[in-house]
PDB file of C-alpha atoms and ligand atoms in Angstrom:
ATOM      1  CA  MET A 862      43.890  84.019  56.742  1.00 98.00           C
ATOM      2  CA  LYS A 863      41.511  86.891  57.096  1.00 98.00           C
ATOM      3  CA  LEU A 864      38.071  86.822  58.717  1.00 98.00           C
ATOM      4  CA  TYR A 865      35.360  89.363  57.947  1.00 98.00           C
ATOM      5  CA  TRP A 866      33.037  89.677  60.927  1.00 98.00           C
ATOM      6  CA  GLY A 867      30.418  91.979  62.383  1.00 98.00           C
ATOM      7  CA  PRO A 868      29.169  92.563  65.942  1.00 97.00           C
ATOM      8  CA  HIS A 869      26.439  90.197  67.218  1.00 96.00           C
ATOM      9  CA  THR A 870      26.818  87.863  64.233  1.00 98.00           C
ATOM     10  CA  CYS A 871      27.380  84.134  63.834  1.00 98.00           C
ATOM     11  CA  ALA A 872      30.957  84.907  62.753  1.00 98.00           C
ATOM     12  CA  ILE A 873      31.918  84.711  66.429  1.00 98.00           C
ATOM     13  CA  GLY A 874      31.903  80.900  66.218  1.00 98.00           C
ATOM     14  CA  ILE A 875      34.429  80.992  63.389  1.00 98.00           C
ATOM     15  CA  HIS A 876      36.566  83.560  65.220  1.00 98.00           C
ATOM     16  CA  ILE A 877      36.686  81.193  68.210  1.00 98.00           C
ATOM     17  CA  LEU A 878      37.768  78.281  66.006  1.00 98.00           C
ATOM     18  CA  LEU A 879      40.469  80.479  64.442  1.00 98.00           C
ATOM     19  CA  GLU A 880      41.810  81.246  67.912  1.00 97.00           C
ATOM     20  CA  GLU A 881      41.568  77.570  68.862  1.00 97.00           C
ATOM     21  CA  ILE A 882      43.764  76.400  65.988  1.00 97.00           C
ATOM     22  CA  GLY A 883      46.427  78.992  66.809  1.00 96.00           C
ATOM     23  CA  ARG A 884      47.410  79.912  63.247  1.00 96.00           C
ATOM     24  CA  ALA A 885      48.142  83.503  62.203  1.00 97.00           C
ATOM     25  CA  TYR A 886      45.107  85.424  61.018  1.00 97.00           C
ATOM     26  CA  GLU A 887      43.783  88.935  60.678  1.00 97.00           C
ATOM     27  CA  THR A 888      40.256  90.241  60.958  1.00 98.00           C
ATOM     28  CA  GLU A 889      38.181  93.047  59.522  1.00 98.00           C
ATOM     29  CA  LYS A 890      35.152  94.267  61.420  1.00 98.00           C
ATOM     30  CA  ILE A 891      32.322  95.452  59.205  1.00 98.00           C
ATOM     31  CA  ASP A 892      28.977  97.065  59.960  1.00 98.00           C
ATOM     32  CA  VAL A 893      26.680  94.150  59.082  1.00 98.00           C
ATOM     33  CA  GLN A 894      23.606  95.715  60.714  1.00 96.00           C
ATOM     34  CA  GLY A 895      24.321  98.892  58.758  1.00 97.00           C
ATOM     35  CA  GLY A 896      24.294  96.973  55.462  1.00 97.00           C
ATOM     36  CA  ALA A 897      28.046  96.583  54.843  1.00 98.00           C
ATOM     37  CA  THR A 898      27.614  93.049  53.464  1.00 98.00           C
ATOM     38  CA  GLU A 899      25.427  94.496  50.692  1.00 98.00           C
ATOM     39  CA  GLU A 900      28.032  97.032  49.610  1.00 98.00           C
ATOM     40  CA  THR A 901      29.730  96.570  46.239  1.00 98.00           C
ATOM     41  CA  TRP A 902      33.215  96.112  47.672  1.00 98.00           C
ATOM     42  CA  PHE A 903      32.060  93.308  49.976  1.00 98.00           C
ATOM     43  CA  LYS A 904      29.894  91.592  47.341  1.00 98.00           C
ATOM     44  CA  ALA A 905      32.985  91.548  45.119  1.00 98.00           C
ATOM     45  CA  ILE A 906      34.643  89.390  47.780  1.00 98.00           C
ATOM     46  CA  ASN A 907      31.608  87.293  48.768  1.00 98.00           C
ATOM     47  CA  PRO A 908      28.654  87.640  46.381  1.00 98.00           C
ATOM     48  CA  LYS A 909      26.434  85.989  49.023  1.00 98.00           C
ATOM     49  CA  GLY A 910      26.805  89.121  51.146  1.00 98.00           C
ATOM     50  CA  LYS A 911      27.289  87.262  54.434  1.00 98.00           C
ATOM     51  CA  VAL A 912      29.696  86.899  57.304  1.00 98.00           C
ATOM     52  CA  PRO A 913      31.523  84.783  58.256  1.00 98.00           C
ATOM     53  CA  THR A 914      33.671  85.187  55.157  1.00 98.00           C
ATOM     54  CA  LEU A 915      37.149  83.733  55.511  1.00 98.00           C
ATOM     55  CA  ILE A 916      39.977  84.387  53.060  1.00 98.00           C
ATOM     56  CA  ALA A 917      42.431  81.481  53.028  1.00 98.00           C
ATOM     57  CA  ASP A 918      46.180  82.114  52.797  1.00 97.00           C
ATOM     58  CA  ASP A 919      46.073  81.301  49.083  1.00 98.00           C
ATOM     59  CA  GLY A 920      43.322  83.882  48.526  1.00 98.00           C
ATOM     60  CA  ARG A 921      40.358  81.491  48.225  1.00 98.00           C
ATOM     61  CA  VAL A 922      37.123  82.827  49.661  1.00 98.00           C
ATOM     62  CA  LEU A 923      35.488  80.412  52.096  1.00 98.00           C
ATOM     63  CA  THR A 924      31.801  80.803  52.935  1.00 98.00           C
ATOM     64  CA  GLU A 925      29.108  79.042  55.000  1.00 98.00           C
ATOM     65  CA  PHE A 926      29.668  78.585  58.712  1.00 99.00           C
ATOM     66  CA  GLY A 927      29.618  74.777  58.748  1.00 98.00           C
ATOM     67  CA  ALA A 928      31.969  74.395  55.797  1.00 98.00           C
ATOM     68  CA  ILE A 929      34.415  76.991  57.145  1.00 98.00           C
ATOM     69  CA  ALA A 930      34.321  75.402  60.596  1.00 98.00           C
ATOM     70  CA  VAL A 931      35.106  71.904  59.309  1.00 98.00           C
ATOM     71  CA  TRP A 932      37.870  73.306  57.077  1.00 98.00           C
ATOM     72  CA  LEU A 933      39.450  75.053  60.089  1.00 98.00           C
ATOM     73  CA  ALA A 934      39.194  71.877  62.156  1.00 98.00           C
ATOM     74  CA  ARG A 935      41.071  70.036  59.389  1.00 98.00           C
ATOM     75  CA  GLN A 936      43.936  72.579  59.640  1.00 97.00           C
ATOM     76  CA  ALA A 937      44.722  71.304  63.140  1.00 97.00           C
ATOM     77  CA  PRO A 938      43.566  67.662  63.263  1.00 97.00           C
ATOM     78  CA  ASP A 939      45.375  66.984  66.541  1.00 97.00           C
ATOM     79  CA  LEU A 940      43.028  69.341  68.397  1.00 97.00           C
ATOM     80  CA  GLY A 941      40.034  67.088  67.714  1.00 97.00           C
ATOM     81  CA  LEU A 942      37.705  69.952  66.804  1.00 98.00           C
ATOM     82  CA  MET A 943      35.919  67.396  64.596  1.00 98.00           C
ATOM     83  CA  PRO A 944      35.536  63.942  66.111  1.00 97.00           C
ATOM     84  CA  THR A 945      37.237  61.134  64.199  1.00 96.00           C
ATOM     85  CA  ASP A 946      34.708  58.522  65.310  1.00 97.00           C
ATOM     86  CA  PRO A 947      32.163  58.274  62.440  1.00 98.00           C
ATOM     87  CA  ASP A 948      29.124  58.311  64.745  1.00 98.00           C
ATOM     88  CA  GLU A 949      30.365  61.351  66.649  1.00 98.00           C
ATOM     89  CA  GLU A 950      31.362  63.036  63.405  1.00 98.00           C
ATOM     90  CA  GLN A 951      27.834  62.477  62.087  1.00 98.00           C
ATOM     91  CA  ARG A 952      26.465  63.955  65.301  1.00 98.00           C
ATOM     92  CA  ALA A 953      28.721  67.024  64.995  1.00 98.00           C
ATOM     93  CA  LEU A 954      27.715  67.630  61.384  1.00 98.00           C
ATOM     94  CA  SER A 955      24.024  67.028  62.094  1.00 98.00           C
ATOM     95  CA  LEU A 956      24.029  69.519  64.972  1.00 98.00           C
ATOM     96  CA  THR A 957      26.001  72.111  63.008  1.00 98.00           C
ATOM     97  CA  ASP A 958      23.654  71.815  60.046  1.00 98.00           C
ATOM     98  CA  TYR A 959      20.602  72.094  62.308  1.00 98.00           C
ATOM     99  CA  VAL A 960      22.056  75.212  63.935  1.00 98.00           C
ATOM    100  CA  THR A 961      22.984  77.003  60.721  1.00 98.00           C
ATOM    101  CA  GLY A 962      20.104  75.898  58.517  1.00 98.00           C
ATOM    102  CA  THR A 963      17.119  75.606  60.836  1.00 98.00           C
ATOM    103  CA  ILE A 964      17.823  77.501  64.053  1.00 98.00           C
ATOM    104  CA  HIS A 965      19.694  80.405  62.473  1.00 98.00           C
ATOM    105  CA  GLY A 966      18.279  80.439  58.948  1.00 98.00           C
ATOM    106  CA  GLN A 967      14.660  79.679  59.745  1.00 98.00           C
ATOM    107  CA  ALA A 968      13.902  80.515  63.396  1.00 98.00           C
ATOM    108  CA  TYR A 969      16.202  83.469  64.117  1.00 98.00           C
ATOM    109  CA  GLY A 970      15.721  84.719  60.582  1.00 98.00           C
ATOM    110  CA  ARG A 971      12.015  85.160  61.313  1.00 96.00           C
ATOM    111  CA  ILE A 972      12.688  86.729  64.727  1.00 97.00           C
ATOM    112  CA  PHE A 973      15.409  89.196  63.708  1.00 97.00           C
ATOM    113  CA  MET A 974      14.366  89.898  60.115  1.00 95.00           C
ATOM    114  CA  PRO A 975      10.610  89.211  59.860  1.00 91.00           C
ATOM    115  CA  ALA A 976      10.269  91.467  56.819  1.00 87.00           C
ATOM    116  CA  ARG A 977      12.313  88.975  54.785  1.00 91.00           C
ATOM    117  CA  PHE A 978       9.749  86.233  55.552  1.00 90.00           C
ATOM    118  CA  GLU A 979       6.514  88.193  55.408  1.00 82.00           C
ATOM    119  CA  PRO A 980       4.483  87.301  52.326  1.00 76.00           C
ATOM    120  CA  GLN A 981       4.106  90.449  50.252  1.00 75.00           C
ATOM    121  CA  ASP A 982       0.890  89.567  48.394  1.00 72.00           C
ATOM    122  CA  PRO A 983      -2.316  91.416  49.364  1.00 72.00           C
ATOM    123  CA  VAL A 984      -4.178  88.204  50.294  1.00 68.00           C
ATOM    124  CA  HIS A 985      -1.700  87.363  53.026  1.00 67.00           C
ATOM    125  CA  GLN A 986      -1.602  90.978  54.194  1.00 66.00           C
ATOM    126  CA  THR A 987      -5.411  91.087  54.647  1.00 65.00           C
ATOM    127  CA  ILE A 988      -5.580  87.838  56.645  1.00 62.00           C
ATOM    128  CA  GLY A 989      -3.134  89.414  59.044  1.00 56.00           C
ATOM    129  CA  LEU A 990       0.077  87.492  58.440  1.00 62.00           C
ATOM    130  CA  GLY A 991       2.195  90.475  59.310  1.00 78.00           C
ATOM    131  CA  GLN A 992       5.669  90.783  60.745  1.00 84.00           C
ATOM    132  CA  ALA A 993       4.471  90.222  64.320  1.00 86.00           C
ATOM    133  CA  SER A 994       3.081  86.805  63.440  1.00 87.00           C
ATOM    134  CA  VAL A 995       6.197  85.921  61.443  1.00 91.00           C
ATOM    135  CA  LYS A 996       8.255  86.745  64.521  1.00 95.00           C
ATOM    136  CA  LYS A 997       5.924  84.662  66.701  1.00 95.00           C
ATOM    137  CA  GLN A 998       6.317  81.756  64.296  1.00 95.00           C
ATOM    138  CA  GLY A 999      10.099  82.118  64.605  1.00 97.00           C
ATOM    139  CA  GLU A1000       9.864  82.020  68.392  1.00 98.00           C
ATOM    140  CA  THR A1001       7.802  78.832  68.276  1.00 98.00           C
ATOM    141  CA  MET A1002      10.365  77.264  65.928  1.00 98.00           C
ATOM    142  CA  LEU A1003      13.200  78.353  68.197  1.00 98.00           C
ATOM    143  CA  ALA A1004      11.589  76.919  71.341  1.00 98.00           C
ATOM    144  CA  GLU A1005      11.009  73.587  69.571  1.00 98.00           C
ATOM    145  CA  ALA A1006      14.585  73.484  68.292  1.00 98.00           C
ATOM    146  CA  PHE A1007      16.037  74.347  71.711  1.00 98.00           C
ATOM    147  CA  ALA A1008      14.036  71.477  73.270  1.00 98.00           C
ATOM    148  CA  ILE A1009      15.430  69.057  70.663  1.00 98.00           C
ATOM    149  CA  ILE A1010      19.013  70.174  71.260  1.00 98.00           C
ATOM    150  CA  ALA A1011      18.574  70.119  75.044  1.00 98.00           C
ATOM    151  CA  ASP A1012      17.554  66.439  74.782  1.00 98.00           C
ATOM    152  CA  GLN A1013      20.585  65.742  72.618  1.00 96.00           C
ATOM    153  CA  LEU A1014      22.954  67.386  75.115  1.00 96.00           C
ATOM    154  CA  ALA A1015      21.601  65.433  78.105  1.00 92.00           C
ATOM    155  CA  GLY A1016      24.440  63.727  79.969  1.00 91.00           C
ATOM    156  CA  ARG A1017      27.122  65.244  77.743  1.00 95.00           C
ATOM    157  CA  ASP A1018      29.719  67.943  78.372  1.00 93.00           C
ATOM    158  CA  TRP A1019      30.186  68.756  74.685  1.00 98.00           C
ATOM    159  CA  ALA A1020      27.972  68.646  71.629  1.00 98.00           C
ATOM    160  CA  ALA A1021      29.867  65.775  70.011  1.00 98.00           C
ATOM    161  CA  GLY A1022      32.914  63.761  70.972  1.00 96.00           C
ATOM    162  CA  ASP A1023      34.602  64.364  74.302  1.00 95.00           C
ATOM    163  CA  ARG A1024      35.938  67.874  73.801  1.00 97.00           C
ATOM    164  CA  PHE A1025      34.999  71.327  72.508  1.00 98.00           C
ATOM    165  CA  GLY A1026      34.553  71.336  68.755  1.00 98.00           C
ATOM    166  CA  VAL A1027      32.861  72.632  65.640  1.00 98.00           C
ATOM    167  CA  ALA A1028      29.316  71.838  66.811  1.00 98.00           C
ATOM    168  CA  ASP A1029      29.922  73.636  70.128  1.00 98.00           C
ATOM    169  CA  ALA A1030      31.120  76.735  68.270  1.00 98.00           C
ATOM    170  CA  ALA A1031      27.911  76.658  66.223  1.00 98.00           C
ATOM    171  CA  LEU A1032      25.661  76.103  69.222  1.00 98.00           C
ATOM    172  CA  PHE A1033      27.446  78.900  71.062  1.00 98.00           C
ATOM    173  CA  TYR A1034      26.202  81.656  68.778  1.00 98.00           C
ATOM    174  CA  VAL A1035      22.565  80.542  68.749  1.00 98.00           C
ATOM    175  CA  GLU A1036      22.620  80.122  72.530  1.00 98.00           C
ATOM    176  CA  ARG A1037      23.955  83.680  72.903  1.00 98.00           C
ATOM    177  CA  TRP A1038      21.241  85.159  70.720  1.00 98.00           C
ATOM    178  CA  ALA A1039      18.482  83.701  72.928  1.00 98.00           C
ATOM    179  CA  SER A1040      18.880  86.604  75.360  1.00 97.00           C
ATOM    180  CA  GLU A1041      17.701  88.935  72.582  1.00 97.00           C
ATOM    181  CA  THR A1042      14.409  87.008  72.203  1.00 98.00           C
ATOM    182  CA  ASN A1043      11.367  86.038  74.267  1.00 96.00           C
ATOM    183  CA  VAL A1044      12.463  82.393  74.150  1.00 98.00           C
ATOM    184  CA  PRO A1045      14.102  81.086  77.339  1.00 98.00           C
ATOM    185  CA  LEU A1046      17.282  79.059  76.985  1.00 98.00           C
ATOM    186  CA  PRO A1047      16.718  75.568  78.454  1.00 97.00           C
ATOM    187  CA  PRO A1048      18.998  74.802  81.446  1.00 97.00           C
ATOM    188  CA  ALA A1049      21.099  72.291  79.462  1.00 97.00           C
ATOM    189  CA  LEU A1050      21.853  74.914  76.809  1.00 98.00           C
ATOM    190  CA  ASP A1051      22.476  77.595  79.410  1.00 97.00           C
ATOM    191  CA  ALA A1052      25.008  75.309  81.122  1.00 97.00           C
ATOM    192  CA  HIS A1053      26.639  74.591  77.754  1.00 98.00           C
ATOM    193  CA  LEU A1054      26.892  78.325  76.983  1.00 98.00           C
ATOM    194  CA  ARG A1055      28.449  79.060  80.388  1.00 97.00           C
ATOM    195  CA  GLN A1056      30.959  76.250  79.948  1.00 97.00           C
ATOM    196  CA  ILE A1057      32.064  77.610  76.573  1.00 97.00           C
ATOM    197  CA  LYS A1058      32.424  81.134  77.970  1.00 97.00           C
ATOM    198  CA  LYS A1059      34.906  79.783  80.531  1.00 96.00           C
ATOM    199  CA  ARG A1060      37.374  78.834  77.802  1.00 96.00           C
ATOM    200  CA  PRO A1061      40.293  81.319  77.724  1.00 96.00           C
ATOM    201  CA  VAL A1062      40.162  81.344  73.914  1.00 97.00           C
ATOM    202  CA  VAL A1063      36.519  82.398  74.023  1.00 97.00           C
ATOM    203  CA  ALA A1064      37.236  85.108  76.591  1.00 96.00           C
ATOM    204  CA  ARG A1065      39.910  86.507  74.238  1.00 96.00           C
ATOM    205  CA  VAL A1066      37.517  86.616  71.306  1.00 97.00           C
ATOM    206  CA  MET A1067      34.744  88.161  73.409  1.00 96.00           C
ATOM    207  CA  ALA A1068      37.191  90.864  74.518  1.00 96.00           C
ATOM    208  CA  ILE A1069      38.078  91.620  70.884  1.00 95.00           C
ATOM    209  CA  TRP A1070      34.369  91.782  70.004  1.00 96.00           C
ATOM    210  CA  GLY A1071      33.619  93.900  73.087  1.00 94.00           C
ATOM    211  CA  GLU A1072      30.702  91.606  73.873  1.00 90.00           C
ATOM    212  CA  GLN A1073      29.716  89.331  76.751  1.00 81.00           C
TER     213      GLN A1073
HETATM  214  N1  GSH B 823      24.321  80.381  55.590  1.00 87.44           N
HETATM  215  C1  GSH B 823      25.254  81.360  56.072  1.00 87.44           C
HETATM  216  C2  GSH B 823      24.476  82.424  56.819  1.00 87.44           C
HETATM  217  C3  GSH B 823      25.363  83.532  57.325  1.00 87.44           C
HETATM  218  C4  GSH B 823      24.538  84.733  57.774  1.00 87.44           C
HETATM  219  O1  GSH B 823      23.309  84.784  57.658  1.00 87.44           O
HETATM  220  N2  GSH B 823      25.255  85.718  58.309  1.00 87.44           N
HETATM  221  C5  GSH B 823      24.617  86.942  58.724  1.00 87.44           C
HETATM  222  C6  GSH B 823      25.197  87.423  60.042  1.00 87.44           C
HETATM  223  S1  GSH B 823      24.852  86.310  61.374  1.00 87.44           S
HETATM  224  C7  GSH B 823      24.844  88.002  57.684  1.00 87.44           C
HETATM  225  O2  GSH B 823      25.929  88.141  57.181  1.00 87.44           O
HETATM  226  N3  GSH B 823      23.792  88.769  57.378  1.00 87.44           N
HETATM  227  C8  GSH B 823      23.853  89.838  56.460  1.00 87.44           C
HETATM  228  C9  GSH B 823      22.610  89.895  55.641  1.00 87.44           C
HETATM  229  O3  GSH B 823      21.880  88.901  55.561  1.00 87.44           O
HETATM  230  O4  GSH B 823      22.390  90.943  55.057  1.00 87.44           O
HETATM  231  C10 GSH B 823      26.291  80.701  56.977  1.00 87.44           C
HETATM  232  O5  GSH B 823      25.989  79.672  57.610  1.00 87.44           O
HETATM  233  O6  GSH B 823      27.441  81.184  57.017  1.00 87.44           O
END
């Protein structure tokens, strides 16, 4: 397997799951912030132009965080990275989808890349819906989403099931990004983030990424 990743990206959750399952893999670091995912060579691999992009051993190109994460969990079913109980499995998938689709795609998208969300027509420009207000909207969305997740984590050590899994790996990256925003991380999410960082596997990946 081969993982394409870039610093500060969501690909860290997939890198952690790769380490967790203990199978051989290689990685290639690319300059996502510098536009590497838009380059022709990368688009030839993943036309979506996104990391994480995982190449399976048979050469198939796997995309989308949630789908890659569940696929990796299935490679090592004994580790319980996806709960087998249907209710806990639903919870894991619901949380992962909320993280990737709403928290990452909608809220952080507006905060980190407001230009992509700013309406370009002159009417919107004149009523003042500029990038600053797009970013503000993203922060409001993020605070609301964090409050929802904090409620869902109450009384639990892990996002779903009774051990670290796919949903924790997803939550991990959006919890990390909070420090780069004006939105405080609720105590329950902060505790969850700290607990994940204590895992030796996570420490190894963080060392490779050169991040904290
Ligand atoms: N829906 C995708 C989103 C992945 C995504 O947005 N990745 C970011 C890094 S965190 C990226 O590659 N951005 C490059 C770009 O949008 O140009 C997923 O869940 O995997």
